[in-house]
């Protein structure tokens, strides 16, 4: 029934786009133009060419979406049998798998990431929909022992209308990471995709609708952060805002939500350390670190962007790692290279600026360090996989998120110094420790100030383990069963008998 992925790739390579991409807002079960009729161009970062257009929403469109979401929450979704909510999510997962080839090709055109990564993201969102479908009818409360004259119980209630402000590095994935647990809990959702990657959020609405999601339960308003994100995060009827993106925008979102005492989940990126101790399996660490920093060309909030390595293995690690980094293929995502495009010219300028700046400070660039292009076409926004060696702890490229394929290396003399270096930034999202020494691994895991610590595999855990940051990396947790807490509130009922 579904077209083979090769046909979508061929269509996209031949025409530069896909036919039939959605281009309007999805509000209250209907496709509609934005109130302003303004449009935004979708640009393929691998070719620098526009390939689609979509609606630029504004505050009036947000108002319509909130009205629809509130009605759908109060009159429909919160009353729907939880087992039925689960069926809709499970059916959505099934439809995502059927339409995965088209979704993946669209995600690659919009984002720039290699097709294999888009395919993995598509399978991951299907898994998330299945996972939270399984939770929908198991959101149980508990009882409180107040003695024989009382019955006291806590019940979980959905918080209401929720907003999901999504970044451009994992558009489908970040959207469903919030929307699936919200819908499972009985909340309704309004999605504001990033302005450079809005298409797959819209495409998913057709699948939700086909799966039986009632109108208004999930609305999508595309547009800029200022025109849509601001009024959405500050809307009095929005009871929870889930935001992923930069620290400064996170602060604004939190301030907007605070006006109405709405809760927030903020996922604000990081400068996550990967600690390589001398006793580890070095070849495995080299291999794993290539993915830790170069997945999605480093545009990953939890990327292992700092290598904190013991001096005795530093030279060997860097030699092996640099050779592997130089061999990574770069190109348009549809040809499935190892490194795809940077999502926007603005982001490419930011990456190149930070690396140029490091160069002027005399930081040693072991490999990479330059903008580049798709070798087949001579265009596109690309950056070479880069290693900056032996960087001082207070340097900007150790302290600030670059959000590109740039690894900053810090050399230390022992595990204690590694811990000090690991905790030496204002971020605290993720960390990994490579070692065979269980004592060192577990004591570092205990003392590292991060929301998620993995040992001997950087991206271990997947959708099932709670994820979120400490310090400036954010507040709240997503993924796993923890995510459901964002969308449930506790009501206590106590009865004298
Ligand atoms: P951003 O934080 O401005 O954008 C993220 C989302 O917030 C987008 O949907 C955007 O439209 C929306 N937004 C922007 N302004 C808003 C506002 N005033 N109110 C509500 N929503 C608003 O991020 P960016 O400018 O696209 O990227 C800048 C930097 O942020 C990157 O270089 C990177 O360091 C970081 N970043 C981090 C992540 C992450 O996963 N943590 C994702 C994207 C970007």
Short mmCIF file of C-alpha atoms and ligand atoms in Angstrom, two decimals:
data_model
loop_
_atom_site.label_atom_id
_atom_site.label_comp_id
_atom_site.label_asym_id
_atom_site.label_seq_id
_atom_site.Cartn_x
_atom_site.Cartn_y
_atom_site.Cartn_z
CA UNK A 1 0.00 0.00 0.00
CA UNK A 2 2.65 2.53 0.96
CA UNK A 3 5.14 3.74 -1.60
CA UNK A 4 8.64 2.39 -1.19
CA UNK A 5 11.19 4.80 0.28
CA UNK A 6 13.24 4.64 -2.93
CA UNK A 7 10.34 6.24 -4.81
CA UNK A 8 10.15 9.14 -2.33
CA UNK A 9 13.92 9.63 -2.49
CA UNK A 10 13.77 9.62 -6.29
CA UNK A 11 10.91 12.13 -6.28
CA UNK A 12 12.74 14.41 -3.85
CA UNK A 13 16.01 14.20 -5.78
CA UNK A 14 14.28 14.80 -9.12
CA UNK A 15 11.95 17.63 -8.09
CA UNK A 16 13.67 18.97 -4.95
CA UNK A 17 10.48 18.37 -2.95
CA UNK A 18 7.64 15.94 -2.22
CA UNK A 19 4.18 16.35 -3.67
CA UNK A 20 1.22 17.02 -1.41
CA UNK A 21 3.06 18.43 1.60
CA UNK A 22 0.67 20.13 4.05
CA UNK A 23 0.93 23.92 4.03
CA UNK A 24 -1.74 25.24 6.38
CA UNK A 25 -2.46 25.32 10.11
CA UNK A 26 -4.29 22.39 11.67
CA UNK A 27 -6.88 23.68 14.13
CA UNK A 28 -10.00 21.98 15.42
CA UNK A 29 -9.76 19.11 12.98
CA UNK A 30 -9.44 21.36 9.95
CA UNK A 31 -6.74 22.68 7.68
CA UNK A 32 -6.96 26.44 7.58
CA UNK A 33 -4.99 29.43 6.37
CA UNK A 34 -3.39 31.64 8.95
CA UNK A 35 -5.32 34.72 9.86
CA UNK A 36 -2.58 36.94 8.35
CA UNK A 37 -2.29 34.81 5.15
CA UNK A 38 1.50 35.23 5.51
CA UNK A 39 3.75 32.30 4.51
CA UNK A 40 7.14 30.96 5.51
CA UNK A 41 9.47 29.11 3.14
CA UNK A 42 10.85 25.71 4.05
CA UNK A 43 14.46 25.50 2.89
CA UNK A 44 16.41 22.32 2.25
CA UNK A 45 19.69 22.95 4.10
CA UNK A 46 21.44 20.41 1.88
CA UNK A 47 20.74 22.50 -1.24
CA UNK A 48 19.96 25.95 0.26
CA UNK A 49 16.82 25.94 -1.92
CA UNK A 50 13.22 26.50 -0.82
CA UNK A 51 11.12 23.38 -1.35
CA UNK A 52 7.79 24.19 0.30
CA UNK A 53 5.81 26.92 2.00
CA UNK A 54 3.59 26.88 5.05
CA UNK A 55 1.39 29.25 7.02
CA UNK A 56 2.84 31.87 9.35
CA UNK A 57 0.44 31.91 12.27
CA UNK A 58 -0.09 34.72 14.76
CA UNK A 59 -1.78 35.47 18.09
CA UNK A 60 -5.27 35.17 16.59
CA UNK A 61 -4.49 31.69 15.29
CA UNK A 62 -3.16 30.80 18.75
CA UNK A 63 -6.43 32.04 20.24
CA UNK A 64 -8.42 29.81 17.89
CA UNK A 65 -6.22 26.83 18.74
CA UNK A 66 -6.54 27.39 22.49
CA UNK A 67 -10.33 27.74 22.24
CA UNK A 68 -10.48 24.49 20.30
CA UNK A 69 -8.10 22.70 22.69
CA UNK A 70 -9.98 23.85 25.75
CA UNK A 71 -13.30 22.69 24.34
CA UNK A 72 -11.83 19.35 23.31
CA UNK A 73 -10.33 18.92 26.78
CA UNK A 74 -13.44 19.83 28.76
CA UNK A 75 -16.05 18.19 26.56
CA UNK A 76 -14.28 15.22 25.06
CA UNK A 77 -10.77 13.96 25.72
CA UNK A 78 -10.66 14.01 29.51
CA UNK A 79 -13.86 11.93 29.53
CA UNK A 80 -12.70 9.41 26.95
CA UNK A 81 -12.13 5.98 28.44
CA UNK A 82 -8.36 5.67 29.02
CA UNK A 83 -8.34 2.37 27.14
CA UNK A 84 -9.78 4.21 24.13
CA UNK A 85 -7.08 6.89 24.42
CA UNK A 86 -4.58 4.04 24.35
CA UNK A 87 -6.20 2.58 21.21
CA UNK A 88 -5.92 5.92 19.38
CA UNK A 89 -2.24 6.28 20.29
CA UNK A 90 -1.49 2.71 19.28
CA UNK A 91 -3.27 3.18 15.96
CA UNK A 92 -1.26 6.39 15.44
CA UNK A 93 1.92 4.37 15.98
CA UNK A 94 0.77 1.83 13.40
CA UNK A 95 0.06 4.58 10.86
CA UNK A 96 3.42 6.25 11.54
CA UNK A 97 5.11 2.95 10.67
CA UNK A 98 3.11 2.66 7.45
CA UNK A 99 3.92 6.22 6.42
CA UNK A 100 7.48 6.14 7.78
CA UNK A 101 9.20 6.37 4.37
CA UNK A 102 7.48 9.63 3.40
CA UNK A 103 7.90 11.11 6.89
CA UNK A 104 11.59 10.25 6.90
CA UNK A 105 12.25 11.79 3.49
CA UNK A 106 10.36 14.96 4.47
CA UNK A 107 12.30 15.19 7.75
CA UNK A 108 15.60 14.91 5.90
CA UNK A 109 14.61 17.60 3.37
CA UNK A 110 13.56 19.94 6.16
CA UNK A 111 16.27 19.24 8.73
CA UNK A 112 19.28 18.19 6.68
CA UNK A 113 19.99 15.06 8.70
CA UNK A 114 21.02 11.77 7.06
CA UNK A 115 18.07 9.67 5.96
CA UNK A 116 19.01 6.80 8.27
CA UNK A 117 18.70 9.19 11.22
CA UNK A 118 15.29 10.38 10.04
CA UNK A 119 14.21 6.75 9.68
CA UNK A 120 15.37 6.06 13.20
CA UNK A 121 13.48 9.13 14.48
CA UNK A 122 10.35 7.88 12.74
CA UNK A 123 10.60 4.46 14.35
CA UNK A 124 11.30 6.13 17.70
CA UNK A 125 8.14 8.23 17.57
CA UNK A 126 6.13 5.10 16.76
CA UNK A 127 7.71 3.46 19.82
CA UNK A 128 6.87 6.48 21.98
CA UNK A 129 3.24 6.40 20.85
CA UNK A 130 3.09 2.68 21.69
CA UNK A 131 4.84 3.20 25.02
CA UNK A 132 2.50 5.95 26.24
CA UNK A 133 -0.50 4.07 24.84
CA UNK A 134 0.48 1.36 27.32
CA UNK A 135 0.49 3.87 30.17
CA UNK A 136 -2.84 5.58 29.38
CA UNK A 137 -4.97 3.12 31.37
CA UNK A 138 -2.46 2.62 34.20
CA UNK A 139 -2.31 6.11 35.68
CA UNK A 140 -3.34 4.98 39.13
CA UNK A 141 -3.44 7.08 42.28
CA UNK A 142 -2.89 5.88 45.85
CA UNK A 143 -4.44 5.91 49.30
CA UNK A 144 -3.24 7.57 52.48
CA UNK A 145 -3.62 5.85 55.87
CA UNK A 146 -5.30 8.39 58.16
CA UNK A 147 -6.72 5.85 60.61
CA UNK A 148 -10.04 4.01 60.76
CA UNK A 149 -12.26 7.09 60.64
CA UNK A 150 -11.05 8.39 57.31
CA UNK A 151 -10.67 7.35 53.72
CA UNK A 152 -8.14 9.43 51.83
CA UNK A 153 -7.07 8.95 48.25
CA UNK A 154 -5.02 10.75 45.64
CA UNK A 155 -6.27 10.69 42.10
CA UNK A 156 -4.39 11.82 39.03
CA UNK A 157 -6.10 14.37 36.82
CA UNK A 158 -4.94 15.71 33.45
CA UNK A 159 -3.64 19.30 33.79
CA UNK A 160 -5.65 20.56 30.79
CA UNK A 161 -4.48 22.38 27.66
CA UNK A 162 -0.74 21.93 27.10
CA UNK A 163 1.63 23.75 24.73
CA UNK A 164 4.58 22.09 23.01
CA UNK A 165 7.23 24.43 21.60
CA UNK A 166 9.52 22.30 19.49
CA UNK A 167 13.10 22.82 18.24
CA UNK A 168 14.53 22.12 14.79
CA UNK A 169 17.07 19.41 15.54
CA UNK A 170 14.59 16.57 16.20
CA UNK A 171 11.25 17.95 14.97
CA UNK A 172 9.06 14.81 15.01
CA UNK A 173 10.86 13.29 17.93
CA UNK A 174 10.66 16.35 20.22
CA UNK A 175 7.01 16.89 19.33
CA UNK A 176 5.92 13.34 20.13
CA UNK A 177 8.14 13.18 23.22
CA UNK A 178 5.75 15.74 24.73
CA UNK A 179 2.50 15.12 22.90
CA UNK A 180 2.29 11.33 23.43
CA UNK A 181 2.41 11.43 27.26
CA UNK A 182 0.16 14.52 27.29
CA UNK A 183 -2.54 12.79 25.25
CA UNK A 184 -2.14 9.55 27.22
CA UNK A 185 -2.77 11.50 30.43
CA UNK A 186 -5.96 13.03 29.01
CA UNK A 187 -4.58 16.49 28.19
CA UNK A 188 -5.00 18.27 24.90
CA UNK A 189 -1.98 19.64 23.03
CA UNK A 190 -1.07 22.62 20.87
CA UNK A 191 2.16 22.21 18.93
CA UNK A 192 4.36 25.09 17.75
CA UNK A 193 7.07 23.60 15.53
CA UNK A 194 10.32 25.45 14.84
CA UNK A 195 10.04 27.80 11.87
CA UNK A 196 12.78 25.98 9.94
CA UNK A 197 11.28 22.51 10.41
CA UNK A 198 7.49 22.61 10.51
CA UNK A 199 6.40 20.06 7.92
CA UNK A 200 6.45 16.72 9.70
CA UNK A 201 4.40 18.08 12.62
CA UNK A 202 1.69 18.92 10.10
CA UNK A 203 2.05 15.57 8.32
CA UNK A 204 1.52 13.75 11.61
CA UNK A 205 -1.86 15.45 12.04
CA UNK A 206 -3.30 13.52 9.09
CA UNK A 207 -2.21 10.30 10.79
CA UNK A 208 -3.63 11.29 14.20
CA UNK A 209 -6.93 12.14 12.54
CA UNK A 210 -7.02 8.85 10.64
CA UNK A 211 -6.26 7.07 13.93
CA UNK A 212 -9.44 8.55 15.42
CA UNK A 213 -8.10 11.46 17.49
CA UNK A 214 -11.11 13.74 18.06
CA UNK A 215 -10.94 17.26 16.65
CA UNK A 216 -9.19 19.83 18.81
CA UNK A 217 -7.25 17.27 20.88
CA UNK A 218 -4.05 18.12 19.00
CA UNK A 219 -3.67 21.39 17.09
CA UNK A 220 -0.62 22.63 15.20
CA UNK A 221 0.10 26.35 14.75
CA UNK A 222 3.15 27.01 12.63
CA UNK A 223 4.94 30.36 12.68
CA UNK A 224 7.74 32.25 14.37
CA UNK A 225 8.68 32.19 18.02
CA UNK A 226 7.60 35.78 18.48
CA UNK A 227 4.28 35.55 16.59
CA UNK A 228 3.16 32.13 17.86
CA UNK A 229 5.46 30.92 20.66
CA UNK A 230 5.05 34.07 22.77
CA UNK A 231 1.24 34.23 22.82
CA UNK A 232 1.03 30.46 23.24
CA UNK A 233 3.39 30.25 26.22
CA UNK A 234 1.72 33.25 27.84
CA UNK A 235 -1.88 32.18 27.22
CA UNK A 236 -3.94 32.07 30.43
CA UNK A 237 -5.70 28.85 29.40
CA UNK A 238 -2.49 26.91 28.74
CA UNK A 239 -1.73 24.98 31.93
CA UNK A 240 1.62 23.45 31.02
CA UNK A 241 4.31 24.42 28.52
CA UNK A 242 6.86 21.89 27.29
CA UNK A 243 9.75 23.70 25.64
CA UNK A 244 13.00 22.52 24.08
CA UNK A 245 15.49 25.05 22.77
CA UNK A 246 17.90 27.73 23.91
CA UNK A 247 18.36 29.05 27.45
CA UNK A 248 17.30 32.59 26.62
CA UNK A 249 14.08 31.51 24.94
CA UNK A 250 13.50 29.07 27.82
CA UNK A 251 13.70 31.98 30.25
CA UNK A 252 11.10 33.90 28.24
CA UNK A 253 8.81 30.89 28.09
CA UNK A 254 9.12 30.40 31.86
CA UNK A 255 8.38 34.08 32.47
CA UNK A 256 5.35 33.95 30.17
CA UNK A 257 4.01 30.81 31.88
CA UNK A 258 4.64 32.34 35.31
CA UNK A 259 2.10 35.07 34.61
CA UNK A 260 -0.61 32.45 34.87
CA UNK A 261 1.21 30.09 37.26
CA UNK A 262 1.36 27.43 34.54
CA UNK A 263 3.94 24.69 34.95
CA UNK A 264 6.83 24.21 32.54
CA UNK A 265 9.20 21.54 31.36
CA UNK A 266 12.32 23.15 29.92
CA UNK A 267 14.95 21.22 28.03
CA UNK A 268 17.69 23.74 27.30
CA UNK A 269 20.64 21.83 25.95
CA UNK A 270 24.03 21.25 27.45
CA UNK A 271 27.76 20.88 27.25
CA UNK A 272 27.79 17.26 28.26
CA UNK A 273 31.04 15.54 29.26
CA UNK A 274 32.18 12.10 28.18
CA UNK A 275 34.84 10.93 30.64
CA UNK A 276 37.38 8.50 29.23
CA UNK A 277 39.41 6.81 31.97
CA UNK A 278 42.67 5.07 31.14
CA UNK A 279 41.40 1.57 31.94
CA UNK A 280 38.48 1.65 29.48
CA UNK A 281 38.11 -0.25 26.20
CA UNK A 282 39.64 2.58 24.18
CA UNK A 283 38.57 1.37 20.73
CA UNK A 284 34.99 1.08 21.92
CA UNK A 285 35.15 4.58 23.43
CA UNK A 286 36.50 6.00 20.15
CA UNK A 287 33.71 4.36 18.17
CA UNK A 288 30.97 5.38 20.61
CA UNK A 289 32.20 8.97 20.84
CA UNK A 290 31.90 9.40 17.07
CA UNK A 291 28.15 8.96 17.48
CA UNK A 292 28.06 10.94 20.75
CA UNK A 293 29.31 14.11 19.08
CA UNK A 294 28.61 13.70 15.36
CA UNK A 295 25.04 12.34 15.37
CA UNK A 296 22.87 14.89 13.54
CA UNK A 297 26.07 16.90 12.89
CA UNK A 298 26.29 17.62 16.60
CA UNK A 299 22.90 19.35 16.69
CA UNK A 300 21.81 17.31 19.68
CA UNK A 301 20.99 18.82 23.07
CA UNK A 302 22.64 15.95 24.93
CA UNK A 303 25.61 15.54 22.53
CA UNK A 304 28.87 14.44 24.11
CA UNK A 305 30.47 17.74 23.20
CA UNK A 306 33.28 17.61 25.79
CA UNK A 307 35.77 14.77 25.95
CA UNK A 308 37.34 14.66 29.41
CA UNK A 309 40.23 12.23 29.06
CA UNK A 310 43.04 10.88 31.23
CA UNK A 311 46.44 12.07 30.04
CA UNK A 312 47.96 8.59 29.67
CA UNK A 313 45.50 7.63 26.87
CA UNK A 314 44.95 11.09 25.41
CA UNK A 315 47.40 10.94 22.49
CA UNK A 316 46.30 7.45 21.40
CA UNK A 317 42.61 8.34 21.63
CA UNK A 318 42.99 11.58 19.67
CA UNK A 319 45.03 9.90 16.91
CA UNK A 320 42.45 7.15 16.44
CA UNK A 321 39.47 9.48 16.79
CA UNK A 322 40.79 12.10 14.37
CA UNK A 323 41.47 9.44 11.73
CA UNK A 324 37.91 8.15 12.08
CA UNK A 325 36.43 11.68 12.04
CA UNK A 326 38.29 12.54 8.82
CA UNK A 327 36.85 9.44 7.17
CA UNK A 328 33.20 10.36 7.88
CA UNK A 329 31.29 11.05 4.68
CA UNK A 330 29.52 14.40 4.34
CA UNK A 331 26.70 15.24 1.97
CA UNK A 332 23.01 15.73 1.28
CA UNK A 333 20.97 13.71 3.77
CA UNK A 334 19.06 11.85 1.05
CA UNK A 335 22.27 10.11 -0.07
CA UNK A 336 22.65 8.93 3.51
CA UNK A 337 26.11 10.17 4.38
CA UNK A 338 27.42 9.96 7.94
CA UNK A 339 27.23 13.74 8.39
CA UNK A 340 24.35 15.75 6.98
CA UNK A 341 23.70 19.47 6.77
CA UNK A 342 23.50 22.10 9.48
CA UNK A 343 19.87 23.14 9.76
CA UNK A 344 20.20 26.83 8.90
CA UNK A 345 22.70 29.37 7.67
CA UNK A 346 22.32 31.15 10.99
CA UNK A 347 23.34 28.02 12.91
CA UNK A 348 26.24 27.37 10.52
CA UNK A 349 27.46 30.94 11.09
CA UNK A 350 27.26 30.39 14.85
CA UNK A 351 29.32 27.18 14.68
CA UNK A 352 31.91 28.63 12.31
CA UNK A 353 32.14 31.81 14.40
CA UNK A 354 32.83 29.89 17.60
CA UNK A 355 35.49 27.72 15.94
CA UNK A 356 37.17 30.74 14.27
CA UNK A 357 37.18 32.45 17.63
CA UNK A 358 38.87 29.42 19.24
CA UNK A 359 41.47 29.46 16.46
CA UNK A 360 42.35 33.07 17.20
CA UNK A 361 42.88 32.15 20.87
CA UNK A 362 45.41 29.54 19.77
CA UNK A 363 43.29 26.45 20.48
CA UNK A 364 44.71 23.48 18.53
CA UNK A 365 42.36 22.21 15.82
CA UNK A 366 43.27 18.55 15.34
CA UNK A 367 40.89 17.98 12.46
CA UNK A 368 38.09 19.82 10.66
CA UNK A 369 37.36 23.40 11.66
CA UNK A 370 35.92 24.62 8.36
CA UNK A 371 32.60 25.13 6.64
CA UNK A 372 32.14 22.87 3.67
CA UNK A 373 29.57 21.95 0.98
CA UNK A 374 27.90 18.87 -0.45
CA UNK A 375 30.72 17.44 -2.60
CA UNK A 376 28.20 16.40 -5.29
CA UNK A 377 26.49 19.75 -5.78
CA UNK A 378 28.96 22.28 -4.38
CA UNK A 379 26.24 23.88 -2.22
CA UNK A 380 24.58 23.38 1.16
CA UNK A 381 25.29 24.30 4.77
CA UNK A 382 27.84 21.85 6.11
CA UNK A 383 30.59 21.88 8.72
CA UNK A 384 33.50 19.46 8.96
CA UNK A 385 33.66 17.12 11.95
CA UNK A 386 36.00 18.99 14.25
CA UNK A 387 38.21 18.27 17.26
CA UNK A 388 39.59 21.09 19.44
CA UNK A 389 42.35 19.68 21.63
CA UNK A 390 43.53 20.36 25.17
CA UNK A 391 41.16 23.25 25.75
CA UNK A 392 41.41 25.17 29.07
CA UNK A 393 38.46 24.65 31.40
CA UNK A 394 37.40 28.28 31.29
CA UNK A 395 37.50 28.59 27.49
CA UNK A 396 34.31 29.58 25.72
CA UNK A 397 34.18 26.35 23.68
CA UNK A 398 34.17 24.36 26.93
CA UNK A 399 31.62 26.58 28.63
CA UNK A 400 29.12 27.34 25.83
CA UNK A 401 26.93 25.10 23.70
CA UNK A 402 28.09 25.19 20.06
CA UNK A 403 25.39 22.83 18.72
CA UNK A 404 27.47 21.55 15.85
CA UNK A 405 30.01 18.81 15.06
CA UNK A 406 32.69 20.20 17.36
CA UNK A 407 34.33 18.19 20.13
CA UNK A 408 36.24 20.10 22.83
CA UNK A 409 38.87 17.97 24.57
CA UNK A 410 39.92 18.50 28.20
CA UNK A 411 42.92 16.57 29.50
CA UNK A 412 42.99 15.49 33.17
CA UNK A 413 45.30 13.40 35.37
CA UNK A 414 42.83 11.25 37.31
CA UNK A 415 39.18 10.51 38.01
CA UNK A 416 38.96 13.23 40.63
CA UNK A 417 40.07 15.86 38.16
CA UNK A 418 37.69 14.38 35.62
CA UNK A 419 34.80 14.89 38.02
CA UNK A 420 35.85 18.49 38.62
CA UNK A 421 36.02 19.11 34.87
CA UNK A 422 32.71 17.33 34.23
CA UNK A 423 30.90 19.56 36.73
CA UNK A 424 32.74 22.70 35.64
CA UNK A 425 30.06 24.30 33.45
CA UNK A 426 26.67 25.87 34.08
CA UNK A 427 25.00 22.98 32.25
CA UNK A 428 23.98 19.58 33.63
CA UNK A 429 22.09 17.54 31.03
CA UNK A 430 23.96 14.30 30.32
CA UNK A 431 27.30 12.61 30.99
CA UNK A 432 28.99 9.34 30.10
CA UNK A 433 31.84 7.47 31.77
CA UNK A 434 34.03 4.97 29.93
CA UNK A 435 35.82 2.64 32.36
CA UNK A 436 36.05 -1.00 33.41
CA UNK A 437 36.32 -0.02 37.07
CA UNK A 438 32.86 -0.31 38.59
CA UNK A 439 33.88 1.60 41.74
CA UNK A 440 35.07 4.59 39.76
CA UNK A 441 32.05 4.40 37.43
CA UNK A 442 29.50 4.39 40.20
CA UNK A 443 31.15 7.03 42.35
CA UNK A 444 31.44 9.35 39.34
CA UNK A 445 27.82 8.62 38.42
CA UNK A 446 26.84 9.56 41.98
CA UNK A 447 28.77 12.84 41.97
CA UNK A 448 28.21 14.14 38.44
CA UNK A 449 25.66 16.94 38.39
CA UNK A 450 23.55 15.87 35.40
CA UNK A 451 20.07 14.55 34.78
CA UNK A 452 21.25 11.46 32.96
CA UNK A 453 24.49 9.50 33.36
CA UNK A 454 25.40 6.54 31.20
CA UNK A 455 28.34 4.16 31.54
CA UNK A 456 30.20 2.65 28.58
CA UNK A 457 27.60 3.67 26.00
CA UNK A 458 26.88 7.32 25.40
CA UNK A 459 23.28 7.18 24.15
CA UNK A 460 22.14 4.27 26.33
CA UNK A 461 18.58 4.21 27.60
CA UNK A 462 16.40 5.48 24.75
CA UNK A 463 12.83 6.55 25.27
CA UNK A 464 12.35 4.50 28.43
CA UNK A 465 14.69 6.38 30.75
CA UNK A 466 13.91 9.82 32.22
CA UNK A 467 15.70 12.66 30.49
CA UNK A 468 16.20 16.30 31.42
CA UNK A 469 18.67 18.75 32.84
CA UNK A 470 20.07 20.22 36.04
CA UNK A 471 21.33 23.77 36.43
CA UNK A 472 20.89 25.81 33.20
CA UNK A 473 20.05 22.67 31.22
CA UNK A 474 16.49 22.91 32.36
CA UNK A 475 13.76 21.80 34.67
CA UNK A 476 11.57 18.70 34.68
CA UNK A 477 12.01 15.35 33.02
CA UNK A 478 10.73 13.86 29.78
CA UNK A 479 10.71 10.30 28.45
CA UNK A 480 9.97 7.21 30.51
CA UNK A 481 7.07 7.16 32.95
CA UNK A 482 8.45 10.36 34.51
CA UNK A 483 7.12 12.35 31.54
CA UNK A 484 3.55 11.57 32.58
CA UNK A 485 4.01 13.63 35.75
CA UNK A 486 4.21 16.79 33.62
CA UNK A 487 0.69 16.23 32.41
CA UNK A 488 -0.99 14.96 35.60
CA UNK A 489 -1.82 16.77 38.79
CA UNK A 490 -2.76 15.17 42.07
CA UNK A 491 -6.16 15.69 43.65
CA UNK A 492 -6.51 14.47 47.20
CA UNK A 493 -9.96 13.49 48.48
CA UNK A 494 -10.42 12.81 52.19
CA UNK A 495 -13.65 11.50 53.70
CA UNK A 496 -14.64 11.13 57.33
CA UNK A 497 -16.59 7.92 57.86
P1 LIG B 1 15.14 28.85 20.13
O1 LIG B 1 15.20 28.47 21.56
O2 LIG B 1 14.93 30.31 19.84
O3 LIG B 1 13.98 28.04 19.37
C1 LIG B 1 13.35 26.89 19.85
C2 LIG B 1 11.85 27.01 19.66
O4 LIG B 1 11.37 28.11 20.42
C3 LIG B 1 11.41 27.26 18.21
O5 LIG B 1 10.18 26.61 17.97
C4 LIG B 1 11.19 28.76 18.22
O6 LIG B 1 10.29 29.21 17.22
C5 LIG B 1 10.60 28.97 19.59
N1 LIG B 1 10.71 30.35 20.08
C6 LIG B 1 11.63 31.29 19.71
N2 LIG B 1 11.39 32.43 20.38
C7 LIG B 1 10.32 32.22 21.19
C8 LIG B 1 9.62 33.02 22.12
N3 LIG B 1 9.96 34.29 22.37
N4 LIG B 1 8.59 32.47 22.80
C9 LIG B 1 8.24 31.19 22.59
N5 LIG B 1 8.85 30.38 21.69
C10 LIG B 1 9.89 30.89 21.00
O7 LIG B 1 16.47 28.31 19.46
P2 LIG B 1 17.17 28.74 18.08
O8 LIG B 1 17.28 30.23 17.98
O9 LIG B 1 16.47 28.04 16.99
O10 LIG B 1 18.62 28.15 18.31
C11 LIG B 1 19.56 28.87 19.08
C12 LIG B 1 20.40 27.96 19.93
O11 LIG B 1 19.58 27.21 20.81
C13 LIG B 1 21.17 26.90 19.16
O12 LIG B 1 22.36 27.40 18.66
C14 LIG B 1 21.39 25.85 20.20
O13 LIG B 1 22.52 26.14 20.97
C15 LIG B 1 20.15 25.96 21.07
N6 LIG B 1 19.15 24.90 20.76
C16 LIG B 1 19.03 23.89 21.65
C17 LIG B 1 18.14 22.88 21.39
C18 LIG B 1 17.99 21.74 22.34
O14 LIG B 1 17.63 20.65 21.91
N7 LIG B 1 18.18 21.95 23.61
C19 LIG B 1 17.35 22.89 20.24
C20 LIG B 1 17.48 23.96 19.35
C21 LIG B 1 18.38 24.96 19.63
#
